[in-house]
Short mmCIF file of C-alpha atoms (C1' of nucleotides) in Angstrom, two decimals:
data_model
loop_
_atom_site.label_atom_id
_atom_site.label_comp_id
_atom_site.label_asym_id
_atom_site.label_seq_id
_atom_site.Cartn_x
_atom_site.Cartn_y
_atom_site.Cartn_z
CA MET O 1 -103.59 -49.86 -73.96
CA ALA O 2 -103.82 -53.54 -73.97
CA LEU O 3 -101.68 -55.53 -76.22
CA ALA O 4 -104.71 -58.08 -77.53
CA SER O 5 -106.44 -54.84 -79.05
CA MET O 6 -103.16 -53.68 -81.05
CA ILE O 7 -103.25 -56.83 -82.84
CA THR O 8 -105.10 -57.10 -86.44
CA ARG O 9 -105.18 -60.71 -87.69
CA LYS O 10 -105.22 -61.21 -91.63
CA GLU O 11 -105.40 -63.84 -94.03
CA LEU O 12 -103.06 -63.55 -97.11
CA PRO O 13 -103.03 -65.37 -100.38
CA LYS O 14 -100.18 -67.23 -101.86
CA GLY O 15 -98.12 -64.50 -103.96
CA TYR O 16 -99.07 -61.72 -101.93
CA LEU O 17 -96.34 -59.34 -101.36
CA LEU O 18 -96.39 -58.02 -97.72
CA LEU O 19 -93.61 -55.97 -97.87
CA GLU O 20 -91.84 -54.34 -101.00
CA GLN O 21 -88.00 -53.50 -101.34
CA GLY O 22 -88.07 -49.74 -101.38
CA ASN O 23 -90.88 -49.26 -98.97
CA VAL O 24 -90.63 -48.31 -95.36
CA CYS O 25 -91.62 -51.29 -93.41
CA GLN O 26 -94.26 -50.26 -90.67
CA HIS O 27 -95.43 -53.63 -89.39
CA PHE O 28 -94.50 -56.56 -87.51
CA TYR O 29 -96.32 -59.88 -88.68
CA LEU O 30 -96.26 -63.14 -86.43
CA LEU O 31 -96.80 -65.89 -88.94
CA GLU O 32 -99.37 -68.11 -87.20
CA LYS O 33 -99.78 -70.37 -90.40
CA GLY O 34 -98.34 -70.41 -93.96
CA PHE O 35 -94.68 -70.18 -95.27
CA ALA O 36 -93.06 -67.10 -96.40
CA ARG O 37 -89.56 -65.75 -97.61
CA GLY O 38 -87.71 -62.46 -97.55
CA TYR O 39 -85.81 -61.60 -100.77
CA TYR O 40 -83.68 -59.00 -102.18
CA ASN O 41 -83.70 -57.91 -105.98
CA HIS O 42 -80.82 -56.95 -107.40
CA GLU O 43 -80.33 -56.08 -111.41
CA GLY O 44 -83.01 -58.51 -112.07
CA LYS O 45 -81.60 -61.21 -109.99
CA ASP O 46 -83.64 -62.45 -107.00
CA VAL O 47 -82.32 -63.90 -104.14
CA SER O 48 -84.06 -65.50 -101.32
CA LEU O 49 -82.58 -64.18 -97.90
CA TRP O 50 -84.59 -66.14 -95.46
CA PHE O 51 -87.81 -68.35 -94.85
CA ALA O 52 -90.29 -68.19 -92.21
CA PHE O 53 -92.32 -70.86 -91.08
CA GLU O 54 -95.29 -70.98 -88.71
CA GLY O 55 -94.05 -68.94 -85.58
CA ASP O 56 -91.95 -66.72 -86.95
CA ILE O 57 -91.65 -62.92 -87.36
CA LEU O 58 -91.87 -61.07 -90.42
CA THR O 59 -90.74 -57.62 -90.78
CA SER O 60 -87.73 -55.58 -91.57
CA LEU O 61 -85.82 -55.30 -88.43
CA TYR O 62 -83.66 -52.87 -90.75
CA SER O 63 -86.75 -50.66 -91.44
CA TYR O 64 -87.79 -50.78 -87.83
CA ALA O 65 -84.33 -49.72 -86.37
CA THR O 66 -83.34 -47.03 -88.98
CA GLY O 67 -86.58 -45.97 -90.19
CA LYS O 68 -85.36 -46.26 -93.91
CA PRO O 69 -86.92 -48.06 -96.81
CA SER O 70 -86.66 -51.88 -96.54
CA TYR O 71 -84.08 -53.34 -99.18
CA THR O 72 -86.09 -56.83 -98.69
CA SER O 73 -89.42 -57.74 -99.96
CA ILE O 74 -91.50 -60.16 -98.11
CA GLU O 75 -93.37 -62.53 -100.35
CA ILE O 76 -95.91 -64.90 -99.06
CA LEU O 77 -95.67 -68.21 -100.43
CA GLU O 78 -98.57 -70.39 -98.99
CA ASP O 79 -101.81 -69.21 -98.35
CA SER O 80 -101.02 -67.70 -94.59
CA VAL O 81 -102.60 -66.32 -91.53
CA VAL O 82 -100.81 -63.46 -89.89
CA ASN O 83 -101.29 -61.26 -86.94
CA GLY O 84 -99.70 -57.68 -87.20
CA PHE O 85 -99.10 -54.61 -85.18
CA THR O 86 -97.55 -51.52 -86.20
CA PHE O 87 -94.10 -50.42 -84.99
CA GLY O 88 -95.60 -47.24 -83.72
CA GLN O 89 -97.81 -49.07 -81.50
CA LEU O 90 -94.97 -51.15 -80.34
CA ASN O 91 -92.76 -48.09 -79.62
CA ASP O 92 -95.74 -46.91 -77.47
CA LEU O 93 -95.57 -49.85 -75.75
CA LEU O 94 -91.99 -50.13 -75.05
CA GLU O 95 -92.03 -46.30 -74.03
CA LYS O 96 -94.89 -47.37 -71.54
CA TYR O 97 -93.22 -50.65 -70.53
CA PRO O 98 -89.59 -50.35 -70.52
CA GLU O 99 -89.05 -53.97 -69.54
CA PHE O 100 -90.30 -54.90 -72.93
CA ASN O 101 -87.09 -53.85 -74.17
CA LEU O 102 -85.75 -57.22 -72.81
CA VAL O 103 -87.86 -58.94 -75.48
CA GLY O 104 -86.50 -56.80 -78.20
CA ARG O 105 -82.99 -56.79 -76.73
CA LEU O 106 -83.35 -60.59 -76.83
CA LEU O 107 -85.17 -60.85 -80.17
CA ALA O 108 -82.38 -58.70 -81.98
CA GLU O 109 -79.50 -61.03 -80.57
CA GLN O 110 -81.52 -64.23 -81.89
CA TYR O 111 -81.91 -62.52 -85.29
CA PHE O 112 -77.86 -61.69 -84.74
CA ILE O 113 -76.91 -65.16 -83.91
CA GLU O 114 -78.88 -66.70 -86.99
CA LEU O 115 -77.54 -64.53 -89.25
CA GLU O 116 -73.91 -64.87 -88.01
CA GLU O 117 -74.41 -68.73 -88.34
CA ARG O 118 -75.46 -68.12 -91.95
CA THR O 119 -72.55 -65.84 -92.75
CA LEU O 120 -69.79 -67.88 -91.59
CA SER O 121 -71.71 -70.88 -93.48
CA PHE O 122 -70.86 -69.03 -96.73
CA GLN O 123 -67.55 -68.56 -95.79
CA PHE O 124 -66.53 -72.04 -94.73
CA LYS O 125 -69.12 -74.41 -96.23
CA THR O 126 -69.46 -75.30 -99.64
CA ALA O 127 -72.56 -74.97 -101.42
CA THR O 128 -73.39 -79.15 -101.17
CA GLU O 129 -72.75 -78.57 -97.39
CA ARG O 130 -75.07 -75.65 -96.85
CA TYR O 131 -77.88 -77.79 -98.83
CA TYR O 132 -77.65 -80.75 -96.46
CA GLU O 133 -77.57 -78.45 -93.51
CA LEU O 134 -80.67 -76.71 -94.55
CA ILE O 135 -82.79 -79.80 -95.44
CA ARG O 136 -81.71 -81.23 -92.33
CA LYS O 137 -82.52 -78.66 -90.04
CA HIS O 138 -85.93 -77.69 -92.42
CA PRO O 139 -86.96 -80.94 -94.31
CA GLN O 140 -90.34 -79.18 -95.06
CA ILE O 141 -88.56 -76.71 -97.05
CA LEU O 142 -88.08 -79.32 -99.83
CA ARG O 143 -92.07 -79.38 -100.18
CA ARG O 144 -92.33 -75.66 -99.62
CA ALA O 145 -90.17 -73.95 -101.68
CA SER O 146 -89.01 -74.18 -105.33
CA LEU O 147 -85.64 -75.31 -106.31
CA GLY O 148 -84.89 -71.68 -107.63
CA HIS O 149 -85.53 -69.98 -104.30
CA ILE O 150 -83.74 -72.71 -102.09
CA ALA O 151 -80.79 -71.98 -104.88
CA SER O 152 -80.43 -68.55 -104.24
CA PHE O 153 -80.83 -68.63 -100.65
CA LEU O 154 -77.70 -70.92 -100.62
CA GLY O 155 -75.89 -68.59 -103.17
CA VAL O 156 -75.39 -70.81 -106.10
CA SER O 157 -77.49 -70.99 -109.41
CA GLN O 158 -80.22 -73.44 -110.21
CA GLU O 159 -78.42 -75.44 -112.16
CA THR O 160 -75.65 -76.07 -109.99
CA LEU O 161 -78.16 -76.85 -106.99
CA SER O 162 -79.99 -79.45 -109.44
CA ARG O 163 -76.31 -80.97 -109.98
CA ILE O 164 -75.96 -81.22 -106.12
CA ARG O 165 -79.11 -83.14 -105.69
CA ALA O 166 -78.45 -85.51 -108.87
CA LYS O 167 -75.12 -86.33 -107.26
CA ARG O 168 -76.64 -87.90 -104.21
CA GLU O 169 -78.24 -91.32 -103.90
CA MET C 1 -73.07 -49.97 -57.52
CA ALA C 2 -71.61 -47.26 -59.89
CA LEU C 3 -70.98 -47.90 -63.51
CA ALA C 4 -67.58 -46.11 -63.44
CA SER C 5 -66.40 -48.49 -60.56
CA MET C 6 -67.02 -51.56 -62.64
CA ILE C 7 -64.78 -50.66 -65.41
CA THR C 8 -61.26 -51.80 -65.64
CA ARG C 9 -58.81 -50.33 -67.88
CA LYS C 10 -56.06 -52.63 -69.69
CA GLU C 11 -53.03 -51.93 -71.82
CA LEU C 12 -52.68 -54.99 -74.25
CA PRO C 13 -49.87 -55.45 -76.60
CA LYS C 14 -49.95 -56.31 -80.25
CA GLY C 15 -50.83 -59.90 -80.80
CA TYR C 16 -52.58 -60.47 -77.61
CA LEU C 17 -55.52 -63.00 -77.56
CA LEU C 18 -58.35 -61.01 -75.97
CA LEU C 19 -60.59 -64.11 -76.67
CA GLU C 20 -59.71 -67.56 -78.06
CA GLN C 21 -62.56 -69.80 -79.76
CA GLY C 22 -63.70 -72.38 -77.65
CA ASN C 23 -63.59 -70.14 -74.36
CA VAL C 24 -66.85 -68.65 -73.11
CA CYS C 25 -66.68 -65.04 -73.68
CA GLN C 26 -67.20 -62.99 -70.23
CA HIS C 27 -66.20 -59.24 -71.03
CA PHE C 28 -67.54 -56.40 -72.82
CA TYR C 29 -64.28 -54.55 -74.10
CA LEU C 30 -64.64 -50.97 -75.37
CA LEU C 31 -61.71 -50.35 -77.89
CA GLU C 32 -60.44 -46.94 -76.27
CA LYS C 33 -57.32 -47.22 -78.68
CA GLY C 34 -55.39 -49.68 -81.14
CA PHE C 35 -56.79 -51.95 -83.74
CA ALA C 36 -58.12 -55.39 -83.36
CA ARG C 37 -59.85 -58.10 -85.15
CA GLY C 38 -62.28 -61.18 -84.63
CA TYR C 39 -61.66 -64.42 -86.50
CA TYR C 40 -62.80 -67.98 -86.86
CA ASN C 41 -60.33 -70.69 -87.42
CA HIS C 42 -61.54 -73.60 -89.53
CA GLU C 43 -59.25 -76.50 -90.15
CA GLY C 44 -56.26 -74.37 -90.09
CA LYS C 45 -57.88 -71.57 -92.32
CA ASP C 46 -58.12 -68.50 -90.17
CA VAL C 47 -60.63 -66.35 -91.57
CA SER C 48 -61.32 -62.48 -90.30
CA LEU C 49 -64.73 -61.80 -89.50
CA TRP C 50 -64.54 -57.94 -88.51
CA PHE C 51 -61.83 -55.46 -87.70
CA ALA C 52 -62.39 -52.86 -84.61
CA PHE C 53 -61.35 -49.60 -84.53
CA GLU C 54 -61.32 -47.03 -81.79
CA GLY C 55 -64.79 -46.67 -80.15
CA ASP C 56 -65.84 -50.31 -81.29
CA ILE C 57 -66.79 -53.00 -78.97
CA LEU C 58 -64.86 -56.22 -78.60
CA THR C 59 -67.12 -58.97 -77.53
CA SER C 60 -68.50 -62.26 -78.53
CA LEU C 61 -72.52 -61.28 -78.72
CA TYR C 62 -72.97 -65.02 -79.21
CA SER C 63 -71.58 -65.94 -75.94
CA TYR C 64 -73.13 -63.24 -74.31
CA ALA C 65 -76.63 -64.15 -75.42
CA THR C 66 -76.42 -68.02 -75.40
CA GLY C 67 -73.60 -68.55 -72.57
CA LYS C 68 -71.93 -70.90 -75.02
CA PRO C 69 -68.06 -71.03 -75.95
CA SER C 70 -67.58 -68.42 -78.97
CA TYR C 71 -66.71 -69.51 -81.86
CA THR C 72 -64.81 -66.40 -82.86
CA SER C 73 -61.29 -65.48 -81.40
CA ILE C 74 -60.08 -61.74 -80.73
CA GLU C 75 -56.73 -60.95 -81.74
CA ILE C 76 -55.06 -57.41 -80.97
CA LEU C 77 -53.59 -56.21 -84.12
CA GLU C 78 -51.95 -53.00 -82.49
CA ASP C 79 -50.94 -52.22 -78.87
CA SER C 80 -54.29 -51.09 -77.77
CA VAL C 81 -56.11 -50.11 -74.49
CA VAL C 82 -59.36 -51.66 -73.63
CA ASN C 83 -62.04 -50.37 -70.99
CA GLY C 84 -63.74 -53.62 -69.90
CA PHE C 85 -66.65 -55.19 -67.89
CA THR C 86 -67.97 -58.40 -67.28
CA PHE C 87 -71.14 -59.75 -68.32
CA GLY C 88 -72.36 -60.61 -64.84
CA GLN C 89 -71.98 -56.86 -63.86
CA LEU C 90 -73.87 -56.12 -67.05
CA ASN C 91 -76.71 -58.36 -66.23
CA ASP C 92 -76.83 -56.88 -62.52
CA LEU C 93 -77.15 -53.39 -63.93
CA LEU C 94 -79.86 -54.39 -66.68
CA GLU C 95 -81.73 -56.05 -63.78
CA LYS C 96 -81.70 -52.93 -61.40
CA TYR C 97 -82.35 -50.61 -64.24
CA PRO C 98 -84.12 -52.47 -67.15
CA GLU C 99 -84.36 -49.37 -69.04
CA PHE C 100 -80.86 -50.09 -70.09
CA ASN C 101 -82.15 -53.09 -72.09
CA LEU C 102 -82.86 -50.14 -74.58
CA VAL C 103 -79.31 -49.79 -75.03
CA GLY C 104 -78.78 -53.70 -75.46
CA ARG C 105 -81.54 -53.58 -77.91
CA LEU C 106 -80.45 -50.92 -80.06
CA LEU C 107 -76.70 -52.57 -79.92
CA ALA C 108 -78.03 -55.76 -81.00
CA GLU C 109 -80.08 -53.95 -83.75
CA GLN C 110 -76.85 -52.13 -84.85
CA TYR C 111 -74.76 -55.37 -85.15
CA PHE C 112 -77.25 -57.05 -87.18
CA ILE C 113 -77.55 -54.43 -89.61
CA GLU C 114 -74.16 -54.27 -89.91
CA LEU C 115 -73.80 -58.22 -90.50
CA GLU C 116 -76.77 -58.01 -92.70
CA GLU C 117 -74.97 -55.44 -95.30
CA ARG C 118 -72.21 -57.76 -95.01
CA THR C 119 -74.04 -60.74 -95.89
CA LEU C 120 -75.82 -59.19 -98.78
CA SER C 121 -72.26 -57.91 -100.52
CA PHE C 122 -71.29 -61.62 -100.36
CA GLN C 123 -74.32 -62.62 -102.34
CA PHE C 124 -74.33 -59.81 -104.62
CA LYS C 125 -71.02 -57.85 -104.96
CA THR C 126 -67.89 -59.46 -106.57
CA ALA C 127 -64.72 -59.65 -104.53
CA THR C 128 -63.50 -56.79 -106.39
CA GLU C 129 -66.38 -54.36 -105.44
CA ARG C 130 -66.17 -55.61 -101.88
CA TYR C 131 -62.40 -54.77 -101.74
CA TYR C 132 -63.09 -51.28 -102.98
CA GLU C 133 -66.05 -50.67 -100.72
CA LEU C 134 -64.19 -51.63 -97.66
CA ILE C 135 -61.30 -49.44 -98.16
CA ARG C 136 -63.71 -46.73 -99.34
CA LYS C 137 -65.41 -46.81 -95.85
CA HIS C 138 -62.33 -47.62 -93.92
CA PRO C 139 -59.10 -46.46 -95.89
CA GLN C 140 -56.95 -46.92 -92.50
CA ILE C 141 -57.67 -50.54 -92.71
CA LEU C 142 -54.94 -50.62 -95.85
CA ARG C 143 -52.20 -49.53 -93.36
CA ARG C 144 -53.46 -51.29 -90.28
CA ALA C 145 -54.29 -54.79 -91.88
CA SER C 146 -52.38 -57.18 -93.71
CA LEU C 147 -53.19 -58.31 -97.13
CA GLY C 148 -54.06 -61.88 -95.58
CA HIS C 149 -56.51 -60.49 -93.35
CA ILE C 150 -58.20 -58.43 -95.79
CA ALA C 151 -58.41 -61.33 -98.17
CA SER C 152 -59.96 -63.85 -95.76
CA PHE C 153 -62.33 -61.02 -94.47
CA LEU C 154 -63.46 -60.53 -98.09
CA GLY C 155 -63.65 -64.22 -98.76
CA VAL C 156 -61.03 -64.48 -101.40
CA SER C 157 -57.76 -66.02 -101.29
CA GLN C 158 -54.66 -63.96 -100.74
CA GLU C 159 -53.42 -64.11 -104.39
CA THR C 160 -56.85 -63.31 -105.91
CA LEU C 161 -56.71 -60.20 -103.40
CA SER C 162 -53.29 -59.33 -104.50
CA ARG C 163 -54.31 -59.52 -108.12
CA ILE C 164 -57.35 -57.11 -107.77
CA ARG C 165 -54.91 -54.62 -106.17
CA ALA C 166 -52.78 -55.34 -109.31
CA LYS C 167 -55.23 -54.83 -111.74
CA ARG C 168 -55.90 -51.17 -110.87
CA GLU C 169 -54.18 -48.17 -111.44
"C1'" DT W 1 -107.70 -85.95 -120.35
"C1'" DT W 2 -105.20 -82.51 -122.62
"C1'" DC W 3 -103.13 -78.26 -123.23
"C1'" DT W 4 -100.18 -74.49 -121.24
"C1'" DG W 5 -96.80 -72.73 -118.41
"C1'" DA W 6 -93.55 -73.18 -114.96
"C1'" DT W 7 -89.67 -75.70 -113.07
"C1'" DT W 8 -86.29 -78.75 -113.43
"C1'" DT W 9 -82.72 -81.44 -115.41
"C1'" DT W 10 -79.09 -82.12 -118.68
"C1'" DG W 11 -75.23 -80.61 -121.79
"C1'" DA W 12 -71.58 -77.79 -123.58
"C1'" DT W 13 -68.51 -74.06 -122.76
"C1'" DA W 14 -66.73 -69.89 -120.57
"C1'" DA W 15 -64.99 -67.04 -117.02
"C1'" DA W 16 -63.56 -66.75 -112.06
"C1'" DT W 17 -61.07 -68.31 -108.66
"C1'" DG W 18 -58.10 -71.46 -105.93
"C1'" DT W 19 -53.87 -74.08 -105.67
"C1'" DC W 20 -49.18 -74.95 -105.63
"C1'" DA W 21 -44.67 -73.08 -106.19
"C1'" DA W 22 -41.41 -69.88 -106.34
"C1'" DA W 23 -39.60 -65.24 -106.86
"C1'" DA W 24 -39.36 -60.66 -105.11
"C1'" DG W 25 -40.07 -57.20 -101.41
"C1'" DA W 26 -40.46 -55.52 -96.46
"C1'" DA W 27 -39.70 -55.90 -91.95
"C1'" DA W 28 -37.47 -57.09 -87.84
"C1'" DT W 29 -33.45 -59.36 -85.25
"C1'" DC W 30 -28.82 -59.88 -84.50
"C1'" DG S 1 -25.88 -53.67 -92.52
"C1'" DA S 2 -26.48 -58.40 -93.14
"C1'" DT S 3 -29.26 -62.20 -92.30
"C1'" DT S 4 -33.51 -64.13 -91.27
"C1'" DT S 5 -38.25 -64.46 -91.51
"C1'" DC S 6 -42.71 -62.54 -92.82
"C1'" DT S 7 -45.27 -60.75 -96.58
"C1'" DT S 8 -46.86 -59.74 -101.24
"C1'" DT S 9 -46.67 -60.91 -105.89
"C1'" DT S 10 -46.39 -63.59 -110.04
"C1'" DG S 11 -46.89 -67.91 -112.94
"C1'" DA S 12 -48.92 -72.29 -114.59
"C1'" DC S 13 -52.45 -75.08 -114.00
"C1'" DA S 14 -56.88 -77.60 -111.93
"C1'" DT S 15 -61.35 -76.79 -110.36
"C1'" DT S 16 -65.61 -74.83 -109.28
"C1'" DT S 17 -69.19 -72.69 -110.69
"C1'" DA S 18 -71.91 -69.60 -114.01
"C1'" DT S 19 -74.06 -69.02 -118.24
"C1'" DC S 20 -76.69 -70.10 -122.20
"C1'" DA S 21 -79.65 -73.62 -124.39
"C1'" DA S 22 -82.45 -77.19 -124.95
"C1'" DA S 23 -85.04 -80.82 -123.31
"C1'" DA S 24 -87.55 -83.35 -119.87
"C1'" DT S 25 -91.11 -83.16 -116.11
"C1'" DC S 26 -94.62 -81.26 -113.48
"C1'" DA S 27 -98.69 -78.86 -112.08
"C1'" DG S 28 -102.75 -76.26 -112.64
"C1'" DA S 29 -106.49 -75.08 -115.81
"C1'" DA S 30 -109.76 -75.79 -119.54
#
DNA sequence: TTCTGATTTTGATAAATGTCAAAAGAAATC
DNA sequence: GATTTCTTTTGACATTTATCAAAATCAGAA
């Protein structure tokens, strides 16, 4: 079983829902080109959890690890190209070549570290600081994501983010 | 190299600082008996990031994964017994028996999932809801951790948590 | 270009929470 | 048991941010 033969390449239009909250995620997708976000919907409130750029992975690690329905949805925000394979294929691979668990471990560690940073920033930084940090790290986000999406990612209302922007300059 | 011979058992008194912010963490510790917390200190504000019970692991996954100084400290909150081994020993083991990466992967996934849940609860739940969820999951925490520690874990001031408690019953 | 719908900004007000200060209570030490 | 120290509660007030509503701006379709 060759790795290459497992991979399916797909073109996805803007607005496409790659994964819907409540469904069990079955795939890893590598975002070759485009832009996407993960979000969580709770009582009508739609909150962005992450943004994914070229080279990032689109999946629900939760679903993969637990086999349970994902509580995040994945939305394609710009026409994109992804390369995907199923969890089943990956598990076969891991079974056959246990060394690959090293990659899995490093990946999960990486995920954890990024999330830890995000969590800390919620507890220690103001929305304003989080905003400027975000656009410093990912300036492109300003052009690619809407104010509403960014606001919910930062944990503030749109109006508040708009006022944060207004204060500067 | 036997796993058992690597492990060192230690008794640690209440108040002991197992890991200090700014130092590179070198060990995994399994908490056999006792109670501990991880916390982060920022400009004098001391914020609890997690509590560890019997059976939990005490370490800085961040330090382990990156080799950089930990930004969390680990404090023993009750006289405890831990079983520890160094990252170096663990890495030797992983190199010799790559299958162990599976354990590492699952562990990192587990860490990630728990943190994800915590992060979501910050964005979607009120401090009151987070409080009652915490004591539902870990009732013992009420007896073992101080109000101040719990308040910072929940992301509110002590006074606010005190008022949350007063409202009920 | 013009229209239409979505996004962003602005204003007024209400609600939640933090901060400071002090009192009350509990625990530890002598 | 009395004293000291730490923890928790309570009160008053200030600050931050959300919410609701409306206006302004922008973007895509006709």
